[in-house]
Structures are given as structure tokens and as C-alpha cells.
């Protein structure tokens, strides 16, 4: 069957790229073709930016409740199509269907959430110091925004960036990841059918250097929100500094889960296992390091090995753990496993390609023990289902090793000791801290972001913090 031909979305229309070149999106479970997308040019990105510029003032002047009503209609449309969109997500990205369904529902919930928030963006009244006067603030959109999103949450992350941007009255240009852009098109269809005005939301597919580079360096872009690798994030930061655009960068992670001597080990195994192997380990918040007190170390390792070996690997429509998204991602994971062996860590289970009757990018869930914090597999982000188990002799050592990383995104402690739980919250260097919960999984109404090389440490995403990034304010003094 011929691949479905997709186009860009610009100024309220599905339009052909100026380029005749395309790229193919394939199912990582079996290499079947999902669709073909335009390998767009800088001119295509320029056209999308101009459409957003032309639409910006009218959208900013649209009453907040009216903007919210459009987001609410889009949420309902996406909710009606959730099963089909989830299956599409699994086919193009690879994650298990239950995980894909949860992600699509998250996008629905985000749209509903910001639909309501759109009515509350007028500003605040303040008490003036003098008589016969009024003092207030006025909230306004920042302008035209560029969004660059990753493949691992290909509908949730675009939605949690686009929804607050649109709710606040900004016009948007979005470049989705080339590995999994199809579900962004499904989101776009919902926004279009919900009545979003022409030019307010634009989608351009293509390379990061050509399309992404045009967006991030464009003088008309007022703010840039990026999620992806730290290396690319630094390029985005440098580009934005040339134009003065506001930036929001969410990047890598090397997330620790500390297991204390008081922890319920069965619970700890479930928490670490789901955090490490869920979504095939392809999450910036995935649990990558288990830092375990020596008194429960062997019991924990045995339990985690059993957890990994009981996972069913296969196509995401059928199994517990699907493939990695591309061959290059699989090769990168296998290279890190080889490095772990060479550096002297003990490979407890996994480490190879499973023997499956499928031509996909599969890797076994992998557990290393006897890992030292200085080892490469304990320092560099792997972005695959690999967890390093590190023994420690006390709680202070555990926290020190948790902080021994260039990253600081998410961290967890599993303990029945209230004192240690609170000390962990105080001392760990992470933007998201969890007690007796896995490092993955986020509530949509609270801030999300990291520290150190995990983030620009400027504005957080989600909740009211997500709106802060996409708005600016005026202070109004009235003397009557």
C-alpha cells in the first residue's frame, strides 16, 4: 500500500512544501510505512512564521473565554478520536498501547485545563498607596512563539506547549520531531475543526537545522520552547540569544531513585522497574540509576532482575514493552551496554536483542549491578531500558551520588523514614522530587522543569507556570 502523503499546515490550510523531497515515517515494530512528510525548506518555515505574525494581533484581541471555547472544542474532538490516535501513536513511535492511550488522554486533559485557564488571564487588581487611584496589572501574550518538540511524547509535549500558548493569545509555529509527526497532524486537525482562526497555529515538518534553525533564529519569533537533547538545547539557546527571544529549554536527565534501608523492597522494585522500563526507557524522566542501601542491595537486585525478565517484549499493540523508536536509538543503547560491560559493571539481565519474530528495533530490559558513580553508564543519558544499580553504605552517600550528575530533572526516594524523605527533598538537586513514586509521570497542573543541564532554569512548563512563559504584563496606574 502506498504511503499516505502528508503536508504542512500553514495559515489554516494544508499546503505543499516548496521542496519536492520527503522523509518516511515507519513503524519501529516491523518497519511498515506509516506516512511520508515533506522535508521542508527554510522558505516553508518563513511562510509559517509570517502567517503567525499576520494572525497574532487578532488572536491576542480575541476574548479569553472565546479562545478557551476553541480549546474546549478541540479537546472534545480529540477525546472522540482517542482510540484511533493512540493506535497511530503506537504504530509510529512504538510505545505500548496502554502508554499511548494514557498519553493521548493527557493531551485531552491539557486542552480542557487550559481552556478554563483562558478565562482568567486578565491580570490582577492591587491596592494603591494613595487615595483616589487604582492600581492593576494587565496580562498580555508575549507574541509569536516557536515550539520544537521531541518524538518520545509526540502528542503530550506538543499539547502542553501549544495549549498554554494559544490560551494566552499567542500565535504558534510548531516543528514536530521527524520520527513521530503523525499524531501532531491529528492534534492540528482537531484545532482546525474547532474553529481556530487561520494562521494562529502552523505546523512545518523537516530537519532541525533547516526548519528548526529558521524558527529559532527568526527575528519575528518572540519566544521559543524546546524539549530535546542538551546538545541541541545549547544550540537553541545560542540562537535565541542573537535575537533576544525568550527561551524555555527542557533537556536531558539521569534520574536517580534512592532505595533506603527502611524501604519496602517489593514496592521499590515496582517503582524502579516501571520508571526504568516504561515507554522503553525513552523518557527524559526515566529512572536510570537505582542507588540502594547495602543492607537491602542483593534483595533489590534480585527483585529488579525478576521484574525485567517478566516483561513481555514485542509490538506496542500487543506487549508490555515496545521497540526503540529508530535503529540509531537501538544502536546507541547497545553501545552503552557494551561500555558498561567494558567498565566492569555486572550485567545481571538483558543486554541484547531479543529473539522475536519481528523486524523491529527491540532491546531487552537491562539491569547492571556493581555500578560505580564514575562509570559512563551512571553519568550519560542512555535513553533506553537500562538501569544501573549502585550500592551505598548510608543515606548521606546516597544523596551525594544522586547529585553526582550534570543533570537534575527528576529524582525519587523510596523510604519509610519520614526524616530521610524530608532531607531528600531538601538536599537533592532536581526540579521534580518524588517520595515513594517513580521518577516518571507528571501532574498537568503543577510546574515541570529541571536543574543544571536538564533545563535553561528560566520558566517552568505546565500549570500556571506554563502560562507565565507565554505571557507578559503591564502595570497600570490610574489617578482619578
CSV table of N, CA, C and O in Angstrom, one decimal, residues 6 9 12-14 67 69-81 85 111 166 184-198 201:
chain,number,residue,atom,x,y,z
A,6,UNK,N,1.6,13.4,3.6
A,6,UNK,CA,1.2,14.4,4.5
A,6,UNK,C,1.8,15.8,4.0
A,6,UNK,O,2.8,15.8,3.3
A,9,UNK,N,0.9,22.5,7.6
A,9,UNK,CA,-0.3,23.2,7.9
A,9,UNK,C,0.1,24.7,8.1
A,9,UNK,O,0.8,25.0,9.1
A,12,UNK,N,-4.0,28.1,8.1
A,12,UNK,CA,-5.3,27.5,8.1
A,12,UNK,C,-5.6,26.5,7.0
A,12,UNK,O,-6.7,26.0,6.8
A,13,UNK,N,-4.5,26.2,6.2
A,13,UNK,CA,-4.6,25.3,5.1
A,13,UNK,C,-3.5,24.2,5.1
A,13,UNK,O,-2.4,24.5,5.6
A,14,UNK,N,-3.8,23.0,4.6
A,14,UNK,CA,-2.8,22.0,4.4
A,14,UNK,C,-2.1,22.3,3.1
A,14,UNK,O,-2.8,22.3,2.0
A,67,UNK,N,-11.3,32.2,23.3
A,67,UNK,CA,-10.1,31.3,23.0
A,67,UNK,C,-10.3,30.0,23.7
A,67,UNK,O,-10.0,28.9,23.2
A,69,UNK,N,-13.0,28.5,24.5
A,69,UNK,CA,-14.1,27.7,23.9
A,69,UNK,C,-13.5,26.9,22.8
A,69,UNK,O,-13.9,25.7,22.5
A,70,UNK,N,-12.6,27.4,22.0
A,70,UNK,CA,-12.0,26.7,20.9
A,70,UNK,C,-11.1,25.6,21.4
A,70,UNK,O,-11.2,24.4,20.9
A,71,UNK,N,-10.3,25.8,22.4
A,71,UNK,CA,-9.6,24.7,23.0
A,71,UNK,C,-10.5,23.6,23.6
A,71,UNK,O,-10.1,22.4,23.5
A,72,UNK,N,-11.6,24.0,24.1
A,72,UNK,CA,-12.5,23.0,24.7
A,72,UNK,C,-13.1,22.2,23.6
A,72,UNK,O,-13.2,20.9,23.8
A,73,UNK,N,-13.5,22.8,22.5
A,73,UNK,CA,-14.0,22.0,21.4
A,73,UNK,C,-12.9,21.1,20.8
A,73,UNK,O,-13.2,19.9,20.5
A,74,UNK,N,-11.7,21.6,20.7
A,74,UNK,CA,-10.6,20.7,20.2
A,74,UNK,C,-10.4,19.5,21.2
A,74,UNK,O,-10.1,18.4,20.7
A,75,UNK,N,-10.5,19.7,22.5
A,75,UNK,CA,-10.3,18.7,23.4
A,75,UNK,C,-11.4,17.6,23.2
A,75,UNK,O,-11.1,16.4,23.2
A,76,UNK,N,-12.6,18.0,23.0
A,76,UNK,CA,-13.7,17.1,22.8
A,76,UNK,C,-13.5,16.3,21.5
A,76,UNK,O,-13.8,15.1,21.4
A,77,UNK,N,-13.0,16.9,20.4
A,77,UNK,CA,-12.8,16.2,19.2
A,77,UNK,C,-11.7,15.2,19.3
A,77,UNK,O,-11.8,14.1,18.9
A,78,UNK,N,-10.6,15.6,20.1
A,78,UNK,CA,-9.5,14.6,20.3
A,78,UNK,C,-10.0,13.5,21.2
A,78,UNK,O,-9.6,12.3,20.9
A,79,UNK,N,-10.8,13.8,22.1
A,79,UNK,CA,-11.3,12.7,23.0
A,79,UNK,C,-12.2,11.7,22.2
A,79,UNK,O,-12.1,10.5,22.5
A,80,UNK,N,-13.0,12.2,21.3
A,80,UNK,CA,-13.8,11.3,20.5
A,80,UNK,C,-12.9,10.4,19.6
A,80,UNK,O,-13.3,9.3,19.3
A,81,UNK,N,-11.7,10.8,19.3
A,81,UNK,CA,-10.8,10.1,18.4
A,81,UNK,C,-9.7,9.4,19.1
A,81,UNK,O,-8.7,8.9,18.5
A,85,UNK,N,-6.2,7.7,17.6
A,85,UNK,CA,-5.0,8.4,17.7
A,85,UNK,C,-3.9,7.7,18.5
A,85,UNK,O,-2.7,7.6,18.2
A,111,UNK,N,-5.7,20.2,27.1
A,111,UNK,CA,-6.6,21.1,26.4
A,111,UNK,C,-7.8,21.6,27.2
A,111,UNK,O,-8.1,22.8,27.2
A,166,UNK,N,-1.6,29.1,23.1
A,166,UNK,CA,-2.9,29.5,22.5
A,166,UNK,C,-3.8,30.2,23.5
A,166,UNK,O,-4.5,31.2,23.2
A,184,UNK,N,0.8,14.7,15.7
A,184,UNK,CA,0.7,16.2,15.7
A,184,UNK,C,-0.3,16.7,14.7
A,184,UNK,O,-1.1,17.6,14.9
A,185,UNK,N,-0.3,16.0,13.5
A,185,UNK,CA,-1.3,16.3,12.5
A,185,UNK,C,-2.7,16.0,13.0
A,185,UNK,O,-3.6,16.8,12.7
A,186,UNK,N,-2.8,15.0,13.8
A,186,UNK,CA,-4.2,14.7,14.3
A,186,UNK,C,-4.6,15.7,15.3
A,186,UNK,O,-5.8,16.1,15.3
A,187,UNK,N,-3.7,16.2,16.1
A,187,UNK,CA,-4.0,17.3,17.0
A,187,UNK,C,-4.4,18.6,16.2
A,187,UNK,O,-5.3,19.3,16.6
A,188,UNK,N,-3.6,18.8,15.2
A,188,UNK,CA,-3.9,20.0,14.3
A,188,UNK,C,-5.2,19.9,13.7
A,188,UNK,O,-5.9,21.0,13.6
A,189,UNK,N,-5.6,18.8,13.2
A,189,UNK,CA,-7.0,18.6,12.7
A,189,UNK,C,-8.1,19.0,13.7
A,189,UNK,O,-9.1,19.7,13.4
A,190,UNK,N,-7.9,18.6,14.9
A,190,UNK,CA,-8.8,18.9,16.0
A,190,UNK,C,-8.9,20.4,16.2
A,190,UNK,O,-10.0,21.0,16.4
A,191,UNK,N,-7.7,21.1,16.3
A,191,UNK,CA,-7.7,22.5,16.5
A,191,UNK,C,-8.4,23.3,15.3
A,191,UNK,O,-9.1,24.2,15.4
A,192,UNK,N,-8.1,22.8,14.1
A,192,UNK,CA,-8.7,23.4,12.9
A,192,UNK,C,-10.2,23.2,12.9
A,192,UNK,O,-10.9,24.2,12.6
A,193,UNK,N,-10.7,22.0,13.1
A,193,UNK,CA,-12.1,21.8,13.1
A,193,UNK,C,-12.8,22.5,14.3
A,193,UNK,O,-14.0,22.8,14.2
A,194,UNK,N,-12.1,22.8,15.3
A,194,UNK,CA,-12.7,23.5,16.5
A,194,UNK,C,-12.9,25.0,16.2
A,194,UNK,O,-13.5,25.7,17.0
A,195,UNK,N,-12.3,25.5,15.1
A,195,UNK,CA,-12.5,26.9,14.7
A,195,UNK,C,-11.4,27.8,15.0
A,195,UNK,O,-11.6,29.0,15.0
A,196,UNK,N,-10.2,27.3,15.2
A,196,UNK,CA,-9.0,28.1,15.4
A,196,UNK,C,-8.8,29.0,14.2
A,196,UNK,O,-8.8,28.5,13.1
A,197,UNK,N,-8.7,30.3,14.3
A,197,UNK,CA,-8.5,31.2,13.2
A,197,UNK,C,-7.3,30.9,12.3
A,197,UNK,O,-6.3,30.4,12.9
A,198,UNK,N,-7.3,31.2,11.1
A,198,UNK,CA,-6.2,30.9,10.2
A,198,UNK,C,-5.0,31.6,10.6
A,198,UNK,O,-5.0,32.8,11.1
A,201,UNK,N,-2.1,28.8,14.3
A,201,UNK,CA,-1.4,27.6,14.6
A,201,UNK,C,-0.8,27.0,13.3
A,201,UNK,O,-1.6,26.8,12.4
